[in-house]
Amino acid sequence: MLALVTQPGHPHTTRIEEVPALHAREGEVLVRTLEVGVCGTDREISDGLFGIPPQDEPTLVLGHEALAVVERTGYGFTRGELVTATVRRSCGHCVACAEDSPDSCLTGDYSERGITRLHGYARELVAEDPTQLVAIPKSLGRLGVLAEPTSICERALRHARTIGGRQPWQLERALVIGAGAIGLLMTYLLRLADVEVWTASLEPGNELIEESGASYVSTQDTDLSEVGKFDLVIEAAGNAQLMAHTLGRLRRSGVACVLGIDPREQTVEIDGKVLGVDLILENRVLFGSVNAQRQDWLAGVADLDRAQKRWPEALAQFVKLRVPLDRFREAFEHRGGKATLLLSD
Ligand SMILES: [Zn+2]
Ligand SMILES: [Zn+2]
């Protein structure tokens, strides 16, 4: 069968290749991949900056944002049912993984589908551990391909609410920095919870953001200090300087969460009083969040389904580019909205 493979650590080696046929073993469910989403992580792996192939194998099959269909009934799943699958799997020897929280793994020895030590979904068939499969409701359909980035948002929000909720706190106003897939999904999840949302990005306007009832701020003509302070700030633009500034945009007891990765070698600035005075006197917090655990996947799928029912026309525009697997380069180069690779109809 054909697969999208790459040699981690070797830039520009991503290619379509014939890989050995695959058979589900006892305890596995055979699924057929319909579609995989492409994100910055795939681009980084493809650029040779990230990723680890499975042990004793030269290549890694990409694809961690999966939508698949069950090929053979078993283990609680029925042929024809739509599913997605979690990304990170237990390291097998830490207390977090033992408590089904591999997203908080303490060793770093975890595996991740399509990223770290485990082949991904950019191939026709995958044999999967049924405990890692997540059912996608029929009503959500192909939008189930957004389950992975939504799970990232859900985990961040769950942690933000836990951290904010350590003291009396109300989440009334939120700022989302960045309007890529994560910024867009985060905006809609917060609007579902009836939070007043301001979403900021470089582009002059963004109708999709405004259709959710959020206010869009173009940072080309508006300084973020002009839109007030917030109970929650999410940085999803991948800019370390903007991450440092989030602390200064918080109200009393405010929580800032950073999700965008910025691997550049650099030093960023922060106002000394924001760190030395406001952070303390106003009980503010800045934290990072990665990955997701099963409860976040379930919440993400349920909220995507609710969002689609509330804003059907907007949700239909979330995936901007769908191309067949052999046109993967177009998807990798696409900017401004989610791109996906189609493996099967
Ligand atoms: Zn991704
Ligand atoms: Zn672990």
XYZ file of C-alpha atoms in Angstrom, residues 132-302:
171
model
C -6.906 4.680 21.394
C -9.812 5.036 18.948
C -12.384 7.808 19.392
C -15.771 7.527 17.664
C -16.801 10.398 15.396
C -20.574 11.029 15.253
C -22.143 10.665 11.780
C -23.467 14.218 12.073
C -19.902 15.562 12.287
C -18.768 13.577 9.236
C -15.608 14.742 7.461
C -15.121 17.559 9.976
C -13.919 14.810 12.310
C -10.514 15.455 10.730
C -10.339 18.501 13.038
C -10.579 16.349 16.188
C -6.817 16.443 16.871
C -6.280 20.226 16.832
C -9.555 20.592 18.768
C -8.269 18.176 21.433
C -5.196 20.418 21.860
C -7.528 23.393 22.515
C -9.715 21.402 24.904
C -6.730 20.328 26.971
C -5.478 23.901 27.189
C -8.922 25.155 28.256
C -9.318 22.366 30.822
C -5.979 23.311 32.357
C -6.737 27.056 32.187
C -10.036 26.490 34.022
C -8.303 24.338 36.638
C -5.547 26.905 37.173
C -7.946 29.879 37.148
C -10.347 27.973 39.401
C -7.748 27.503 42.149
C -9.145 30.787 43.462
C -12.496 32.549 42.881
C -12.359 33.475 39.158
C -14.728 34.197 36.305
C -13.874 33.616 32.665
C -15.694 36.531 31.035
C -13.242 38.030 28.517
C -10.659 36.104 26.488
C -7.997 37.144 23.988
C -6.837 34.654 21.349
C -3.602 35.638 19.581
C -3.302 33.966 16.180
C -6.034 32.970 13.723
C -4.591 29.748 12.279
C -6.315 26.406 12.900
C -5.704 26.488 16.665
C -6.659 30.179 17.052
C -9.826 29.644 15.020
C -10.883 26.503 16.911
C -10.071 28.140 20.250
C -12.222 31.150 19.306
C -15.193 28.900 18.489
C -14.793 26.779 21.652
C -14.769 29.904 23.822
C -17.776 31.316 21.963
C -19.624 28.015 22.554
C -19.090 28.728 26.258
C -20.479 32.267 25.697
C -17.195 33.949 26.594
C -16.584 37.453 25.150
C -13.737 36.721 22.718
C -11.261 39.000 20.958
C -9.098 37.285 18.360
C -6.011 39.045 17.034
C -3.888 38.374 13.977
C -1.889 40.179 11.297
C -4.431 39.995 8.461
C -6.630 43.076 7.874
C -9.886 41.177 8.529
C -11.266 37.713 9.264
C -14.934 36.936 8.559
C -14.741 33.402 9.955
C -13.678 34.769 13.339
C -16.495 37.341 13.318
C -19.142 34.761 12.341
C -18.615 33.164 15.763
C -19.593 36.426 17.458
C -15.985 37.154 18.426
C -14.355 40.518 17.689
C -11.447 40.446 15.253
C -8.448 42.713 15.854
C -5.905 43.335 13.108
C -2.554 43.950 14.789
C -1.533 45.930 11.686
C -3.674 48.859 12.774
C -4.504 48.181 16.432
C -2.164 47.802 19.383
C -3.377 45.011 21.658
C -3.034 47.305 24.679
C -6.039 49.237 23.260
C -8.530 46.375 23.662
C -8.419 46.112 27.441
C -7.377 43.294 29.740
C -8.512 39.700 29.867
C -9.281 36.805 32.213
C -7.707 34.416 29.725
C -5.102 34.988 27.001
C -4.212 32.216 24.532
C -1.076 32.581 22.398
C -1.459 30.475 19.249
C 0.697 32.508 16.874
C 4.017 30.883 17.735
C 5.878 34.072 18.652
C 7.920 34.032 21.875
C 7.829 37.824 22.227
C 4.023 37.807 22.031
C 4.043 34.989 24.605
C 6.054 37.155 27.025
C 3.596 40.026 26.489
C 0.585 37.865 27.423
C 1.323 38.364 31.145
C 0.778 42.106 30.753
C -2.609 41.629 29.066
C -4.201 39.891 32.042
C -6.767 41.171 34.498
C -6.512 40.315 38.185
C -6.294 36.498 38.619
C -5.867 36.179 34.857
C -4.426 33.079 33.181
C -2.275 33.050 30.035
C -1.692 29.855 28.051
C 0.877 29.451 25.276
C 0.291 26.855 22.541
C 2.256 28.089 19.520
C 5.844 26.824 19.231
C 8.644 29.319 18.527
C 11.987 27.469 18.246
C 14.081 30.508 17.185
C 17.253 31.324 19.134
C 16.434 34.725 20.607
C 16.015 36.812 23.738
C 12.618 38.363 24.376
C 11.700 41.368 26.506
C 9.250 41.654 29.337
C 8.303 44.751 31.328
C 10.033 44.381 34.702
C 6.985 45.660 36.612
C 4.640 43.186 34.916
C 6.833 40.368 36.207
C 8.038 41.937 39.453
C 4.810 43.567 40.610
C 1.610 42.752 38.659
C 2.210 39.004 38.425
C 2.401 38.864 42.218
C -0.096 41.491 43.347
C -2.713 40.316 40.827
C -2.196 36.528 41.146
C -1.537 36.066 37.429
C -0.283 32.841 35.780
C 1.465 31.958 32.510
C 1.567 28.287 31.494
C 2.276 26.086 28.465
C 0.203 23.148 27.251
C 0.904 20.315 24.794
C -0.988 17.333 23.482
C -4.233 15.960 24.936
C -5.639 12.961 26.761
C -8.731 10.886 26.028
C -11.188 13.154 27.890
C -9.982 16.105 25.768
C -10.560 14.138 22.552
C -14.099 13.258 23.677
C -14.783 16.884 24.641
C -13.310 18.093 21.330
C -15.461 15.795 19.203
C -18.614 16.724 21.170
